[in-house]
Amino acid sequence: MNQTVAEYWETFRKKNQLKASEPYEAFGFGMTPVVIDELAELVVKDKKVGTTSAVSLYEHDEPMPYVGALSIVLNSSEQPVAVIETTQVEKIRFDDVTPEHARLEGEGDLSLSYWRQVHKDIFESLFQSELGRPFNGDELVIFETFKRVF
């Protein structure tokens, strides 16, 4: 974590009277600098209020998302742009993601078909490189909704 992120968190923490020990993580949405910046901007504009991750890609000791979790959203330069709070966590099969889920992610044309293609491409690549196996529509994903709180 860089100094800017720590200072950003400290400002948020003090403004909201949170304990110094309050946990948080800092990350950028996306896989490439261009996408990371686009998605960070969607968060800032409150157009992106959802995200999806694959259960199988979590390390055995890595915490799963939970309601109330606080996170700093970073741009591609690893500069903080927002703090978000997770408001809902749902485990579902990839093939059961709905048009509403896709709309909440705020990406592309907001359609389920766009969402499915983009996420299928990402998950196929990650499953192959990290797990050495193919991805399929029966895989469990975690769909999180969140709100920007800073």
PDB file of C-alpha atoms in Angstrom:
ATOM      1  CA  MET A   1       0.000   0.000   0.000  1.00  0.00           C
ATOM      2  CA  ASN A   2       1.378   3.408  -0.911  1.00  0.00           C
ATOM      3  CA  GLN A   3       1.398   6.502   1.285  1.00  0.00           C
ATOM      4  CA  THR A   4      -1.387   8.186  -0.688  1.00  0.00           C
ATOM      5  CA  VAL A   5      -3.729   5.248  -0.081  1.00  0.00           C
ATOM      6  CA  ALA A   6      -2.920   5.231   3.638  1.00  0.00           C
ATOM      7  CA  GLU A   7      -3.561   8.984   3.888  1.00  0.00           C
ATOM      8  CA  TYR A   8      -6.825   8.668   1.939  1.00  0.00           C
ATOM      9  CA  TRP A   9      -7.991   5.912   4.268  1.00  0.00           C
ATOM     10  CA  GLU A  10      -6.981   7.915   7.344  1.00  0.00           C
ATOM     11  CA  THR A  11      -9.009  10.906   6.137  1.00  0.00           C
ATOM     12  CA  PHE A  12     -12.042   8.684   5.518  1.00  0.00           C
ATOM     13  CA  ARG A  13     -11.593   6.822   8.806  1.00  0.00           C
ATOM     14  CA  LYS A  14     -11.400   9.989  10.893  1.00  0.00           C
ATOM     15  CA  LYS A  15     -14.316  11.663   9.098  1.00  0.00           C
ATOM     16  CA  ASN A  16     -16.467   8.611   9.830  1.00  0.00           C
ATOM     17  CA  GLN A  17     -15.117   8.039  13.341  1.00  0.00           C
ATOM     18  CA  LEU A  18     -13.973   4.493  12.595  1.00  0.00           C
ATOM     19  CA  LYS A  19     -11.531   2.590  14.793  1.00  0.00           C
ATOM     20  CA  ALA A  20      -7.906   2.643  13.689  1.00  0.00           C
ATOM     21  CA  SER A  21      -8.122  -1.141  13.403  1.00  0.00           C
ATOM     22  CA  GLU A  22     -11.061  -1.046  10.926  1.00  0.00           C
ATOM     23  CA  PRO A  23     -10.111  -3.431   8.091  1.00  0.00           C
ATOM     24  CA  TYR A  24     -10.133  -2.419   4.437  1.00  0.00           C
ATOM     25  CA  GLU A  25      -8.578  -3.369   1.148  1.00  0.00           C
ATOM     26  CA  ALA A  26      -7.484  -1.299  -1.815  1.00  0.00           C
ATOM     27  CA  PHE A  27      -7.800  -2.467  -5.414  1.00  0.00           C
ATOM     28  CA  GLY A  28      -8.656  -1.494  -8.956  1.00  0.00           C
ATOM     29  CA  PHE A  29     -11.475  -3.146 -10.893  1.00  0.00           C
ATOM     30  CA  GLY A  30     -10.348  -4.682 -14.181  1.00  0.00           C
ATOM     31  CA  MET A  31      -7.328  -6.283 -15.792  1.00  0.00           C
ATOM     32  CA  THR A  32      -5.751  -3.542 -17.936  1.00  0.00           C
ATOM     33  CA  PRO A  33      -4.907   0.101 -17.168  1.00  0.00           C
ATOM     34  CA  VAL A  34      -7.559   1.411 -19.585  1.00  0.00           C
ATOM     35  CA  VAL A  35     -10.297  -0.784 -18.095  1.00  0.00           C
ATOM     36  CA  ILE A  36      -9.194  -0.052 -14.518  1.00  0.00           C
ATOM     37  CA  ASP A  37      -9.531   3.687 -15.189  1.00  0.00           C
ATOM     38  CA  GLU A  38     -12.883   3.292 -16.969  1.00  0.00           C
ATOM     39  CA  LEU A  39     -14.331   1.244 -14.120  1.00  0.00           C
ATOM     40  CA  ALA A  40     -12.949   3.589 -11.453  1.00  0.00           C
ATOM     41  CA  GLU A  41     -14.683   6.468 -13.222  1.00  0.00           C
ATOM     42  CA  LEU A  42     -17.954   4.515 -13.302  1.00  0.00           C
ATOM     43  CA  VAL A  43     -17.677   4.011  -9.533  1.00  0.00           C
ATOM     44  CA  VAL A  44     -17.037   7.725  -8.962  1.00  0.00           C
ATOM     45  CA  LYS A  45     -20.118   8.548 -11.078  1.00  0.00           C
ATOM     46  CA  ASP A  46     -22.205   5.960  -9.147  1.00  0.00           C
ATOM     47  CA  LYS A  47     -22.854   4.057 -12.380  1.00  0.00           C
ATOM     48  CA  LYS A  48     -20.970   0.944 -11.258  1.00  0.00           C
ATOM     49  CA  VAL A  49     -22.506  -0.432  -8.055  1.00  0.00           C
ATOM     50  CA  GLY A  50     -21.840  -4.138  -8.566  1.00  0.00           C
ATOM     51  CA  THR A  51     -19.011  -6.533  -9.264  1.00  0.00           C
ATOM     52  CA  THR A  52     -18.541 -10.249  -9.853  1.00  0.00           C
ATOM     53  CA  SER A  53     -15.767 -12.623  -8.807  1.00  0.00           C
ATOM     54  CA  ALA A  54     -15.402 -16.386  -9.172  1.00  0.00           C
ATOM     55  CA  VAL A  55     -15.470 -18.451  -5.978  1.00  0.00           C
ATOM     56  CA  SER A  56     -12.834 -20.873  -7.328  1.00  0.00           C
ATOM     57  CA  LEU A  57     -10.304 -18.062  -7.800  1.00  0.00           C
ATOM     58  CA  TYR A  58     -10.165 -17.195  -4.086  1.00  0.00           C
ATOM     59  CA  GLU A  59      -7.165 -18.606  -2.238  1.00  0.00           C
ATOM     60  CA  HIS A  60      -8.070 -20.953   0.624  1.00  0.00           C
ATOM     61  CA  ASP A  61      -6.991 -18.339   3.207  1.00  0.00           C
ATOM     62  CA  GLU A  62      -8.354 -15.328   1.316  1.00  0.00           C
ATOM     63  CA  PRO A  63     -11.448 -13.774   2.904  1.00  0.00           C
ATOM     64  CA  MET A  64     -14.656 -13.853   0.900  1.00  0.00           C
ATOM     65  CA  PRO A  65     -16.619 -10.618   0.377  1.00  0.00           C
ATOM     66  CA  TYR A  66     -19.018  -9.706   3.167  1.00  0.00           C
ATOM     67  CA  VAL A  67     -21.697  -7.112   3.817  1.00  0.00           C
ATOM     68  CA  GLY A  68     -20.187  -4.030   5.440  1.00  0.00           C
ATOM     69  CA  ALA A  69     -16.714  -4.513   3.957  1.00  0.00           C
ATOM     70  CA  LEU A  70     -14.970  -1.244   3.121  1.00  0.00           C
ATOM     71  CA  SER A  71     -12.649  -0.917   0.146  1.00  0.00           C
ATOM     72  CA  ILE A  72     -10.669   1.824  -1.535  1.00  0.00           C
ATOM     73  CA  VAL A  73     -11.078   1.834  -5.310  1.00  0.00           C
ATOM     74  CA  LEU A  74      -7.845   2.661  -7.139  1.00  0.00           C
ATOM     75  CA  ASN A  75      -7.183   3.911 -10.648  1.00  0.00           C
ATOM     76  CA  SER A  76      -4.456   2.432 -12.855  1.00  0.00           C
ATOM     77  CA  SER A  77      -1.862   4.703 -11.209  1.00  0.00           C
ATOM     78  CA  GLU A  78      -2.823   3.141  -7.875  1.00  0.00           C
ATOM     79  CA  GLN A  79      -4.304   6.426  -6.715  1.00  0.00           C
ATOM     80  CA  PRO A  80      -7.468   6.270  -4.591  1.00  0.00           C
ATOM     81  CA  VAL A  81     -10.654   7.563  -6.203  1.00  0.00           C
ATOM     82  CA  ALA A  82     -13.402   6.329  -3.842  1.00  0.00           C
ATOM     83  CA  VAL A  83     -14.307   4.278  -0.796  1.00  0.00           C
ATOM     84  CA  ILE A  84     -17.075   1.724  -1.280  1.00  0.00           C
ATOM     85  CA  GLU A  85     -19.065  -0.328   1.201  1.00  0.00           C
ATOM     86  CA  THR A  86     -20.397  -3.764   0.274  1.00  0.00           C
ATOM     87  CA  THR A  87     -24.167  -3.834   0.765  1.00  0.00           C
ATOM     88  CA  GLN A  88     -25.095  -7.288  -0.538  1.00  0.00           C
ATOM     89  CA  VAL A  89     -23.279 -10.534  -1.336  1.00  0.00           C
ATOM     90  CA  GLU A  90     -24.882 -13.269  -3.414  1.00  0.00           C
ATOM     91  CA  LYS A  91     -23.408 -16.614  -4.536  1.00  0.00           C
ATOM     92  CA  ILE A  92     -24.932 -17.831  -7.786  1.00  0.00           C
ATOM     93  CA  ARG A  93     -24.018 -19.905 -10.831  1.00  0.00           C
ATOM     94  CA  PHE A  94     -22.454 -17.899 -13.655  1.00  0.00           C
ATOM     95  CA  ASP A  95     -25.313 -18.952 -15.962  1.00  0.00           C
ATOM     96  CA  ASP A  96     -27.853 -17.614 -13.416  1.00  0.00           C
ATOM     97  CA  VAL A  97     -26.591 -14.021 -13.499  1.00  0.00           C
ATOM     98  CA  THR A  98     -29.529 -11.793 -14.445  1.00  0.00           C
ATOM     99  CA  PRO A  99     -29.952  -8.677 -16.582  1.00  0.00           C
ATOM    100  CA  GLU A 100     -30.304  -6.725 -13.314  1.00  0.00           C
ATOM    101  CA  HIS A 101     -26.872  -7.956 -12.163  1.00  0.00           C
ATOM    102  CA  ALA A 102     -25.376  -6.861 -15.474  1.00  0.00           C
ATOM    103  CA  ARG A 103     -26.987  -3.436 -15.203  1.00  0.00           C
ATOM    104  CA  LEU A 104     -25.622  -2.940 -11.682  1.00  0.00           C
ATOM    105  CA  GLU A 105     -22.089  -3.587 -12.939  1.00  0.00           C
ATOM    106  CA  GLY A 106     -22.532  -0.484 -15.109  1.00  0.00           C
ATOM    107  CA  GLU A 107     -20.281  -1.652 -17.935  1.00  0.00           C
ATOM    108  CA  GLY A 108     -20.579  -1.526 -21.713  1.00  0.00           C
ATOM    109  CA  ASP A 109     -24.152  -1.291 -22.966  1.00  0.00           C
ATOM    110  CA  LEU A 110     -25.441  -2.627 -19.594  1.00  0.00           C
ATOM    111  CA  SER A 111     -26.835  -5.753 -21.280  1.00  0.00           C
ATOM    112  CA  LEU A 112     -26.570  -9.305 -19.992  1.00  0.00           C
ATOM    113  CA  SER A 113     -25.049 -10.430 -23.299  1.00  0.00           C
ATOM    114  CA  TYR A 114     -22.251  -7.850 -22.976  1.00  0.00           C
ATOM    115  CA  TRP A 115     -21.694  -8.832 -19.340  1.00  0.00           C
ATOM    116  CA  ARG A 116     -21.584 -12.555 -20.159  1.00  0.00           C
ATOM    117  CA  GLN A 117     -19.064 -12.166 -22.976  1.00  0.00           C
ATOM    118  CA  VAL A 118     -16.679  -9.914 -21.025  1.00  0.00           C
ATOM    119  CA  HIS A 119     -16.815 -12.004 -17.849  1.00  0.00           C
ATOM    120  CA  LYS A 120     -16.611 -15.307 -19.717  1.00  0.00           C
ATOM    121  CA  ASP A 121     -13.434 -14.119 -21.460  1.00  0.00           C
ATOM    122  CA  ILE A 122     -11.885 -12.965 -18.176  1.00  0.00           C
ATOM    123  CA  PHE A 123     -12.833 -16.085 -16.226  1.00  0.00           C
ATOM    124  CA  GLU A 124     -11.712 -18.440 -19.009  1.00  0.00           C
ATOM    125  CA  SER A 125      -8.293 -16.777 -19.033  1.00  0.00           C
ATOM    126  CA  LEU A 126      -7.947 -16.756 -15.237  1.00  0.00           C
ATOM    127  CA  PHE A 127      -9.164 -20.326 -14.773  1.00  0.00           C
ATOM    128  CA  GLN A 128      -6.677 -21.544 -17.366  1.00  0.00           C
ATOM    129  CA  SER A 129      -3.697 -19.554 -16.026  1.00  0.00           C
ATOM    130  CA  GLU A 130      -4.396 -19.875 -12.287  1.00  0.00           C
ATOM    131  CA  LEU A 131      -6.219 -23.195 -11.977  1.00  0.00           C
ATOM    132  CA  GLY A 132      -5.146 -25.033 -15.128  1.00  0.00           C
ATOM    133  CA  ARG A 133      -8.704 -25.943 -16.001  1.00  0.00           C
ATOM    134  CA  PRO A 134     -11.527 -24.626 -18.156  1.00  0.00           C
ATOM    135  CA  PHE A 135     -14.278 -22.322 -16.941  1.00  0.00           C
ATOM    136  CA  ASN A 136     -17.943 -23.240 -17.421  1.00  0.00           C
ATOM    137  CA  GLY A 137     -21.345 -21.728 -16.700  1.00  0.00           C
ATOM    138  CA  ASP A 138     -21.917 -23.902 -13.638  1.00  0.00           C
ATOM    139  CA  GLU A 139     -19.108 -22.171 -11.743  1.00  0.00           C
ATOM    140  CA  LEU A 140     -20.192 -20.271  -8.652  1.00  0.00           C
ATOM    141  CA  VAL A 141     -19.630 -16.545  -8.725  1.00  0.00           C
ATOM    142  CA  ILE A 142     -20.023 -13.946  -6.029  1.00  0.00           C
ATOM    143  CA  PHE A 143     -22.067 -10.954  -7.035  1.00  0.00           C
ATOM    144  CA  GLU A 144     -21.530  -7.978  -4.751  1.00  0.00           C
ATOM    145  CA  THR A 145     -23.433  -4.749  -4.685  1.00  0.00           C
ATOM    146  CA  PHE A 146     -21.871  -1.721  -3.083  1.00  0.00           C
ATOM    147  CA  LYS A 147     -22.349   1.977  -2.520  1.00  0.00           C
ATOM    148  CA  ARG A 148     -19.802   4.743  -2.777  1.00  0.00           C
ATOM    149  CA  VAL A 149     -19.382   6.256   0.688  1.00  0.00           C
ATOM    150  CA  PHE A 150     -16.443   8.631   0.035  1.00  0.00           C
TER     151      PHE A 150
END
